[in-house]
């Protein structure tokens, strides 16, 4: 620009991911420009920047703009399931000591078992996302690095 500042509309070419032909990448599904670390979600029918995954539990994509909230959801879910598990353990011990009715013991044991398995699964999932965050990866990038596509499966775009 004439005032000596750089033009904010011009991005250095080294920062843009290019195809082998030198052209800019475009999404083969929506046809829009596809920046680095961007993936198309077929469920949402749009490209998501730094897409981690499409989450069926929140019925939305987890990406750059809402990963923090997804991470907090996992954290609070983990805390809640652990709290339920540890408080129900005390209730189950008390029910056994006081010889509670069968239905009470059944529901306590069922709830405790459910809380244990859900708590274990959410804790493992949360630990995986802590590791992904420290590595600077998304779930999609982790899967692409772990299970690379064969040459016959690679598409242009």
mmCIF file with all atom_site columns, C-alpha atoms in Angstrom:
data_model
loop_
_atom_site.group_PDB
_atom_site.id
_atom_site.type_symbol
_atom_site.label_atom_id
_atom_site.label_alt_id
_atom_site.label_comp_id
_atom_site.label_asym_id
_atom_site.label_entity_id
_atom_site.label_seq_id
_atom_site.pdbx_PDB_ins_code
_atom_site.Cartn_x
_atom_site.Cartn_y
_atom_site.Cartn_z
_atom_site.occupancy
_atom_site.B_iso_or_equiv
_atom_site.pdbx_formal_charge
_atom_site.auth_seq_id
_atom_site.auth_comp_id
_atom_site.auth_asym_id
_atom_site.auth_atom_id
_atom_site.pdbx_PDB_model_num
ATOM 1   C CA . UNK A 1 1   ? 0.000   0.000   0.000  1.00 0.00 ? 1   UNK A CA 1
ATOM 2   C CA . UNK A 1 2   ? 0.983   3.610   -0.478 1.00 0.00 ? 2   UNK A CA 1
ATOM 3   C CA . UNK A 1 3   ? 1.217   4.326   3.262  1.00 0.00 ? 3   UNK A CA 1
ATOM 4   C CA . UNK A 1 4   ? 3.993   1.761   3.780  1.00 0.00 ? 4   UNK A CA 1
ATOM 5   C CA . UNK A 1 5   ? 1.848   -0.917  5.474  1.00 0.00 ? 5   UNK A CA 1
ATOM 6   C CA . UNK A 1 6   ? 1.353   -4.310  3.912  1.00 0.00 ? 6   UNK A CA 1
ATOM 7   C CA . UNK A 1 7   ? -1.895  -5.127  2.190  1.00 0.00 ? 7   UNK A CA 1
ATOM 8   C CA . UNK A 1 8   ? -3.935  -7.461  4.459  1.00 0.00 ? 8   UNK A CA 1
ATOM 9   C CA . UNK A 1 9   ? -5.658  -9.020  1.401  1.00 0.00 ? 9   UNK A CA 1
ATOM 10  C CA . UNK A 1 10  ? -2.401  -10.456 0.068  1.00 0.00 ? 10  UNK A CA 1
ATOM 11  C CA . UNK A 1 11  ? -1.341  -13.709 1.735  1.00 0.00 ? 11  UNK A CA 1
ATOM 12  C CA . UNK A 1 12  ? 2.196   -14.970 1.095  1.00 0.00 ? 12  UNK A CA 1
ATOM 13  C CA . UNK A 1 13  ? 2.105   -18.011 -1.170 1.00 0.00 ? 13  UNK A CA 1
ATOM 14  C CA . UNK A 1 14  ? 4.241   -20.051 1.251  1.00 0.00 ? 14  UNK A CA 1
ATOM 15  C CA . UNK A 1 15  ? 1.357   -20.059 3.748  1.00 0.00 ? 15  UNK A CA 1
ATOM 16  C CA . UNK A 1 16  ? -1.169  -21.504 1.304  1.00 0.00 ? 16  UNK A CA 1
ATOM 17  C CA . UNK A 1 17  ? -1.389  -25.218 0.750  1.00 0.00 ? 17  UNK A CA 1
ATOM 18  C CA . UNK A 1 18  ? -1.112  -26.008 -2.929 1.00 0.00 ? 18  UNK A CA 1
ATOM 19  C CA . UNK A 1 19  ? -1.773  -29.043 -5.033 1.00 0.00 ? 19  UNK A CA 1
ATOM 20  C CA . UNK A 1 20  ? 1.154   -30.676 -6.793 1.00 0.00 ? 20  UNK A CA 1
ATOM 21  C CA . UNK A 1 21  ? 0.173   -28.688 -9.892 1.00 0.00 ? 21  UNK A CA 1
ATOM 22  C CA . UNK A 1 22  ? 0.629   -25.409 -7.982 1.00 0.00 ? 22  UNK A CA 1
ATOM 23  C CA . UNK A 1 23  ? -3.093  -24.580 -7.931 1.00 0.00 ? 23  UNK A CA 1
ATOM 24  C CA . UNK A 1 24  ? -4.940  -23.665 -4.745 1.00 0.00 ? 24  UNK A CA 1
ATOM 25  C CA . UNK A 1 25  ? -6.993  -26.457 -3.220 1.00 0.00 ? 25  UNK A CA 1
ATOM 26  C CA . UNK A 1 26  ? -10.759 -26.422 -3.616 1.00 0.00 ? 26  UNK A CA 1
ATOM 27  C CA . UNK A 1 27  ? -13.292 -28.650 -1.900 1.00 0.00 ? 27  UNK A CA 1
ATOM 28  C CA . UNK A 1 28  ? -14.633 -31.275 -4.296 1.00 0.00 ? 28  UNK A CA 1
ATOM 29  C CA . UNK A 1 29  ? -17.986 -31.262 -2.478 1.00 0.00 ? 29  UNK A CA 1
ATOM 30  C CA . UNK A 1 30  ? -18.827 -27.561 -2.079 1.00 0.00 ? 30  UNK A CA 1
ATOM 31  C CA . UNK A 1 31  ? -16.344 -26.081 -4.579 1.00 0.00 ? 31  UNK A CA 1
ATOM 32  C CA . UNK A 1 32  ? -15.040 -23.399 -2.206 1.00 0.00 ? 32  UNK A CA 1
ATOM 33  C CA . UNK A 1 33  ? -11.388 -22.589 -1.479 1.00 0.00 ? 33  UNK A CA 1
ATOM 34  C CA . UNK A 1 34  ? -10.033 -25.078 1.045  1.00 0.00 ? 34  UNK A CA 1
ATOM 35  C CA . UNK A 1 35  ? -7.439  -23.650 3.467  1.00 0.00 ? 35  UNK A CA 1
ATOM 36  C CA . UNK A 1 36  ? -4.922  -25.729 5.410  1.00 0.00 ? 36  UNK A CA 1
ATOM 37  C CA . UNK A 1 37  ? -6.403  -28.102 8.024  1.00 0.00 ? 37  UNK A CA 1
ATOM 38  C CA . UNK A 1 38  ? -9.894  -27.739 6.592  1.00 0.00 ? 38  UNK A CA 1
ATOM 39  C CA . UNK A 1 39  ? -12.173 -30.719 5.934  1.00 0.00 ? 39  UNK A CA 1
ATOM 40  C CA . UNK A 1 40  ? -15.638 -31.081 4.444  1.00 0.00 ? 40  UNK A CA 1
ATOM 41  C CA . UNK A 1 41  ? -18.350 -32.535 6.670  1.00 0.00 ? 41  UNK A CA 1
ATOM 42  C CA . UNK A 1 42  ? -20.937 -34.464 4.693  1.00 0.00 ? 42  UNK A CA 1
ATOM 43  C CA . UNK A 1 43  ? -23.426 -34.288 7.572  1.00 0.00 ? 43  UNK A CA 1
ATOM 44  C CA . UNK A 1 44  ? -23.239 -30.482 7.907  1.00 0.00 ? 44  UNK A CA 1
ATOM 45  C CA . UNK A 1 45  ? -22.634 -30.027 4.149  1.00 0.00 ? 45  UNK A CA 1
ATOM 46  C CA . UNK A 1 46  ? -19.925 -27.437 4.716  1.00 0.00 ? 46  UNK A CA 1
ATOM 47  C CA . UNK A 1 47  ? -16.160 -27.148 5.138  1.00 0.00 ? 47  UNK A CA 1
ATOM 48  C CA . UNK A 1 48  ? -14.999 -26.882 8.759  1.00 0.00 ? 48  UNK A CA 1
ATOM 49  C CA . UNK A 1 49  ? -11.693 -25.239 9.694  1.00 0.00 ? 49  UNK A CA 1
ATOM 50  C CA . UNK A 1 50  ? -9.508  -27.524 11.831 1.00 0.00 ? 50  UNK A CA 1
ATOM 51  C CA . UNK A 1 51  ? -12.295 -30.107 11.896 1.00 0.00 ? 51  UNK A CA 1
ATOM 52  C CA . UNK A 1 52  ? -11.898 -32.698 14.629 1.00 0.00 ? 52  UNK A CA 1
ATOM 53  C CA . UNK A 1 53  ? -15.000 -34.807 13.966 1.00 0.00 ? 53  UNK A CA 1
ATOM 54  C CA . UNK A 1 54  ? -18.753 -34.686 13.500 1.00 0.00 ? 54  UNK A CA 1
ATOM 55  C CA . UNK A 1 55  ? -20.195 -35.426 16.919 1.00 0.00 ? 55  UNK A CA 1
ATOM 56  C CA . UNK A 1 56  ? -23.543 -37.248 16.951 1.00 0.00 ? 56  UNK A CA 1
ATOM 57  C CA . UNK A 1 57  ? -24.085 -36.369 20.631 1.00 0.00 ? 57  UNK A CA 1
ATOM 58  C CA . UNK A 1 58  ? -24.167 -32.616 19.986 1.00 0.00 ? 58  UNK A CA 1
ATOM 59  C CA . UNK A 1 59  ? -25.256 -33.047 16.323 1.00 0.00 ? 59  UNK A CA 1
ATOM 60  C CA . UNK A 1 60  ? -22.610 -30.634 15.134 1.00 0.00 ? 60  UNK A CA 1
ATOM 61  C CA . UNK A 1 61  ? -19.051 -30.577 13.909 1.00 0.00 ? 61  UNK A CA 1
ATOM 62  C CA . UNK A 1 62  ? -16.268 -30.059 16.405 1.00 0.00 ? 62  UNK A CA 1
ATOM 63  C CA . UNK A 1 63  ? -13.678 -27.740 14.927 1.00 0.00 ? 63  UNK A CA 1
ATOM 64  C CA . UNK A 1 64  ? -11.715 -24.531 15.388 1.00 0.00 ? 64  UNK A CA 1
ATOM 65  C CA . UNK A 1 65  ? -14.615 -22.434 16.689 1.00 0.00 ? 65  UNK A CA 1
ATOM 66  C CA . UNK A 1 66  ? -16.127 -24.867 19.212 1.00 0.00 ? 66  UNK A CA 1
ATOM 67  C CA . UNK A 1 67  ? -13.376 -27.305 20.228 1.00 0.00 ? 67  UNK A CA 1
ATOM 68  C CA . UNK A 1 68  ? -12.990 -25.540 23.597 1.00 0.00 ? 68  UNK A CA 1
ATOM 69  C CA . UNK A 1 69  ? -16.649 -26.167 24.405 1.00 0.00 ? 69  UNK A CA 1
ATOM 70  C CA . UNK A 1 70  ? -16.413 -29.818 23.334 1.00 0.00 ? 70  UNK A CA 1
ATOM 71  C CA . UNK A 1 71  ? -13.314 -30.234 25.508 1.00 0.00 ? 71  UNK A CA 1
ATOM 72  C CA . UNK A 1 72  ? -15.136 -28.698 28.480 1.00 0.00 ? 72  UNK A CA 1
ATOM 73  C CA . UNK A 1 73  ? -18.142 -30.955 27.825 1.00 0.00 ? 73  UNK A CA 1
ATOM 74  C CA . UNK A 1 74  ? -15.842 -33.981 28.064 1.00 0.00 ? 74  UNK A CA 1
ATOM 75  C CA . UNK A 1 75  ? -14.196 -32.629 31.212 1.00 0.00 ? 75  UNK A CA 1
ATOM 76  C CA . UNK A 1 76  ? -17.478 -31.943 33.026 1.00 0.00 ? 76  UNK A CA 1
ATOM 77  C CA . UNK A 1 77  ? -18.954 -35.263 31.884 1.00 0.00 ? 77  UNK A CA 1
ATOM 78  C CA . UNK A 1 78  ? -15.892 -37.048 33.238 1.00 0.00 ? 78  UNK A CA 1
ATOM 79  C CA . UNK A 1 79  ? -16.190 -35.213 36.583 1.00 0.00 ? 79  UNK A CA 1
ATOM 80  C CA . UNK A 1 80  ? -19.920 -35.962 36.815 1.00 0.00 ? 80  UNK A CA 1
ATOM 81  C CA . UNK A 1 81  ? -19.581 -39.678 36.066 1.00 0.00 ? 81  UNK A CA 1
ATOM 82  C CA . UNK A 1 82  ? -16.738 -40.021 38.580 1.00 0.00 ? 82  UNK A CA 1
ATOM 83  C CA . UNK A 1 83  ? -18.774 -38.140 41.198 1.00 0.00 ? 83  UNK A CA 1
ATOM 84  C CA . UNK A 1 84  ? -21.777 -40.414 40.572 1.00 0.00 ? 84  UNK A CA 1
ATOM 85  C CA . UNK A 1 85  ? -19.622 -43.530 40.689 1.00 0.00 ? 85  UNK A CA 1
ATOM 86  C CA . UNK A 1 86  ? -17.901 -42.654 43.974 1.00 0.00 ? 86  UNK A CA 1
ATOM 87  C CA . UNK A 1 87  ? -21.063 -41.476 45.738 1.00 0.00 ? 87  UNK A CA 1
ATOM 88  C CA . UNK A 1 88  ? -23.058 -44.494 44.545 1.00 0.00 ? 88  UNK A CA 1
ATOM 89  C CA . UNK A 1 89  ? -20.333 -46.820 45.830 1.00 0.00 ? 89  UNK A CA 1
ATOM 90  C CA . UNK A 1 90  ? -21.007 -45.560 49.363 1.00 0.00 ? 90  UNK A CA 1
ATOM 91  C CA . UNK A 1 91  ? -24.761 -46.032 48.840 1.00 0.00 ? 91  UNK A CA 1
ATOM 92  C CA . UNK A 1 92  ? -24.223 -49.583 47.550 1.00 0.00 ? 92  UNK A CA 1
ATOM 93  C CA . UNK A 1 93  ? -22.083 -50.522 50.578 1.00 0.00 ? 93  UNK A CA 1
ATOM 94  C CA . UNK A 1 94  ? -24.713 -49.064 52.924 1.00 0.00 ? 94  UNK A CA 1
ATOM 95  C CA . UNK A 1 95  ? -27.497 -50.986 51.103 1.00 0.00 ? 95  UNK A CA 1
ATOM 96  C CA . UNK A 1 96  ? -25.562 -54.260 51.519 1.00 0.00 ? 96  UNK A CA 1
ATOM 97  C CA . UNK A 1 97  ? -24.857 -53.568 55.209 1.00 0.00 ? 97  UNK A CA 1
ATOM 98  C CA . UNK A 1 98  ? -28.496 -52.687 55.953 1.00 0.00 ? 98  UNK A CA 1
ATOM 99  C CA . UNK A 1 99  ? -29.852 -55.619 53.914 1.00 0.00 ? 99  UNK A CA 1
ATOM 100 C CA . UNK A 1 100 ? -31.900 -53.374 51.605 1.00 0.00 ? 100 UNK A CA 1
ATOM 101 C CA . UNK A 1 101 ? -34.674 -54.789 49.375 1.00 0.00 ? 101 UNK A CA 1
ATOM 102 C CA . UNK A 1 102 ? -33.643 -56.535 46.152 1.00 0.00 ? 102 UNK A CA 1
ATOM 103 C CA . UNK A 1 103 ? -35.057 -53.825 43.849 1.00 0.00 ? 103 UNK A CA 1
ATOM 104 C CA . UNK A 1 104 ? -33.070 -51.114 45.650 1.00 0.00 ? 104 UNK A CA 1
ATOM 105 C CA . UNK A 1 105 ? -29.866 -53.129 45.464 1.00 0.00 ? 105 UNK A CA 1
ATOM 106 C CA . UNK A 1 106 ? -30.501 -53.999 41.812 1.00 0.00 ? 106 UNK A CA 1
ATOM 107 C CA . UNK A 1 107 ? -30.963 -50.366 40.767 1.00 0.00 ? 107 UNK A CA 1
ATOM 108 C CA . UNK A 1 108 ? -27.963 -49.236 42.801 1.00 0.00 ? 108 UNK A CA 1
ATOM 109 C CA . UNK A 1 109 ? -25.776 -51.934 41.256 1.00 0.00 ? 109 UNK A CA 1
ATOM 110 C CA . UNK A 1 110 ? -27.123 -51.182 37.768 1.00 0.00 ? 110 UNK A CA 1
ATOM 111 C CA . UNK A 1 111 ? -26.467 -47.438 38.202 1.00 0.00 ? 111 UNK A CA 1
ATOM 112 C CA . UNK A 1 112 ? -23.030 -48.062 39.667 1.00 0.00 ? 112 UNK A CA 1
ATOM 113 C CA . UNK A 1 113 ? -22.082 -50.390 36.811 1.00 0.00 ? 113 UNK A CA 1
ATOM 114 C CA . UNK A 1 114 ? -23.355 -47.915 34.229 1.00 0.00 ? 114 UNK A CA 1
ATOM 115 C CA . UNK A 1 115 ? -21.512 -45.011 35.871 1.00 0.00 ? 115 UNK A CA 1
ATOM 116 C CA . UNK A 1 116 ? -18.317 -47.096 36.045 1.00 0.00 ? 116 UNK A CA 1
ATOM 117 C CA . UNK A 1 117 ? -18.328 -48.022 32.347 1.00 0.00 ? 117 UNK A CA 1
ATOM 118 C CA . UNK A 1 118 ? -19.400 -44.567 31.149 1.00 0.00 ? 118 UNK A CA 1
ATOM 119 C CA . UNK A 1 119 ? -16.855 -42.916 33.451 1.00 0.00 ? 119 UNK A CA 1
ATOM 120 C CA . UNK A 1 120 ? -14.101 -45.201 32.191 1.00 0.00 ? 120 UNK A CA 1
ATOM 121 C CA . UNK A 1 121 ? -14.955 -44.591 28.531 1.00 0.00 ? 121 UNK A CA 1
ATOM 122 C CA . UNK A 1 122 ? -15.297 -40.807 28.921 1.00 0.00 ? 122 UNK A CA 1
ATOM 123 C CA . UNK A 1 123 ? -12.037 -40.647 30.921 1.00 0.00 ? 123 UNK A CA 1
ATOM 124 C CA . UNK A 1 124 ? -10.162 -42.537 28.205 1.00 0.00 ? 124 UNK A CA 1
ATOM 125 C CA . UNK A 1 125 ? -11.743 -40.340 25.502 1.00 0.00 ? 125 UNK A CA 1
ATOM 126 C CA . UNK A 1 126 ? -10.877 -37.190 27.472 1.00 0.00 ? 126 UNK A CA 1
ATOM 127 C CA . UNK A 1 127 ? -7.292  -38.418 27.951 1.00 0.00 ? 127 UNK A CA 1
ATOM 128 C CA . UNK A 1 128 ? -7.043  -39.032 24.207 1.00 0.00 ? 128 UNK A CA 1
ATOM 129 C CA . UNK A 1 129 ? -8.192  -35.464 23.522 1.00 0.00 ? 129 UNK A CA 1
ATOM 130 C CA . UNK A 1 130 ? -5.697  -34.087 26.056 1.00 0.00 ? 130 UNK A CA 1
ATOM 131 C CA . UNK A 1 131 ? -2.970  -35.968 24.178 1.00 0.00 ? 131 UNK A CA 1
ATOM 132 C CA . UNK A 1 132 ? -4.274  -34.705 20.802 1.00 0.00 ? 132 UNK A CA 1
ATOM 133 C CA . UNK A 1 133 ? -4.261  -31.134 22.119 1.00 0.00 ? 133 UNK A CA 1
ATOM 134 C CA . UNK A 1 134 ? -0.683  -31.411 23.397 1.00 0.00 ? 134 UNK A CA 1
ATOM 135 C CA . UNK A 1 135 ? 0.383   -32.820 20.015 1.00 0.00 ? 135 UNK A CA 1
ATOM 136 C CA . UNK A 1 136 ? -1.501  -30.078 18.126 1.00 0.00 ? 136 UNK A CA 1
ATOM 137 C CA . UNK A 1 137 ? -3.583  -32.594 16.180 1.00 0.00 ? 137 UNK A CA 1
ATOM 138 C CA . UNK A 1 138 ? -7.229  -33.164 15.419 1.00 0.00 ? 138 UNK A CA 1
ATOM 139 C CA . UNK A 1 139 ? -8.837  -36.603 15.414 1.00 0.00 ? 139 UNK A CA 1
ATOM 140 C CA . UNK A 1 140 ? -8.968  -36.537 11.606 1.00 0.00 ? 140 UNK A CA 1
ATOM 141 C CA . UNK A 1 141 ? -5.277  -35.613 11.333 1.00 0.00 ? 141 UNK A CA 1
ATOM 142 C CA . UNK A 1 142 ? -4.402  -38.363 13.808 1.00 0.00 ? 142 UNK A CA 1
ATOM 143 C CA . UNK A 1 143 ? -6.350  -40.917 11.770 1.00 0.00 ? 143 UNK A CA 1
ATOM 144 C CA . UNK A 1 144 ? -4.829  -39.688 8.485  1.00 0.00 ? 144 UNK A CA 1
ATOM 145 C CA . UNK A 1 145 ? -1.309  -40.037 9.924  1.00 0.00 ? 145 UNK A CA 1
ATOM 146 C CA . UNK A 1 146 ? -2.031  -43.406 11.547 1.00 0.00 ? 146 UNK A CA 1
ATOM 147 C CA . UNK A 1 147 ? -3.888  -44.929 8.579  1.00 0.00 ? 147 UNK A CA 1
ATOM 148 C CA . UNK A 1 148 ? -2.631  -43.214 5.396  1.00 0.00 ? 148 UNK A CA 1
ATOM 149 C CA . UNK A 1 149 ? -4.688  -43.605 2.224  1.00 0.00 ? 149 UNK A CA 1
ATOM 150 C CA . UNK A 1 150 ? -3.424  -45.937 -0.459 1.00 0.00 ? 150 UNK A CA 1
ATOM 151 C CA . UNK A 1 151 ? -2.572  -44.369 -3.811 1.00 0.00 ? 151 UNK A CA 1
ATOM 152 C CA . UNK A 1 152 ? -5.691  -45.921 -5.387 1.00 0.00 ? 152 UNK A CA 1
ATOM 153 C CA . UNK A 1 153 ? -7.962  -44.259 -2.777 1.00 0.00 ? 153 UNK A CA 1
ATOM 154 C CA . UNK A 1 154 ? -6.546  -40.736 -3.079 1.00 0.00 ? 154 UNK A CA 1
ATOM 155 C CA . UNK A 1 155 ? -8.789  -38.279 -4.872 1.00 0.00 ? 155 UNK A CA 1
ATOM 156 C CA . UNK A 1 156 ? -8.009  -34.955 -6.435 1.00 0.00 ? 156 UNK A CA 1
ATOM 157 C CA . UNK A 1 157 ? -9.172  -32.108 -4.243 1.00 0.00 ? 157 UNK A CA 1
#
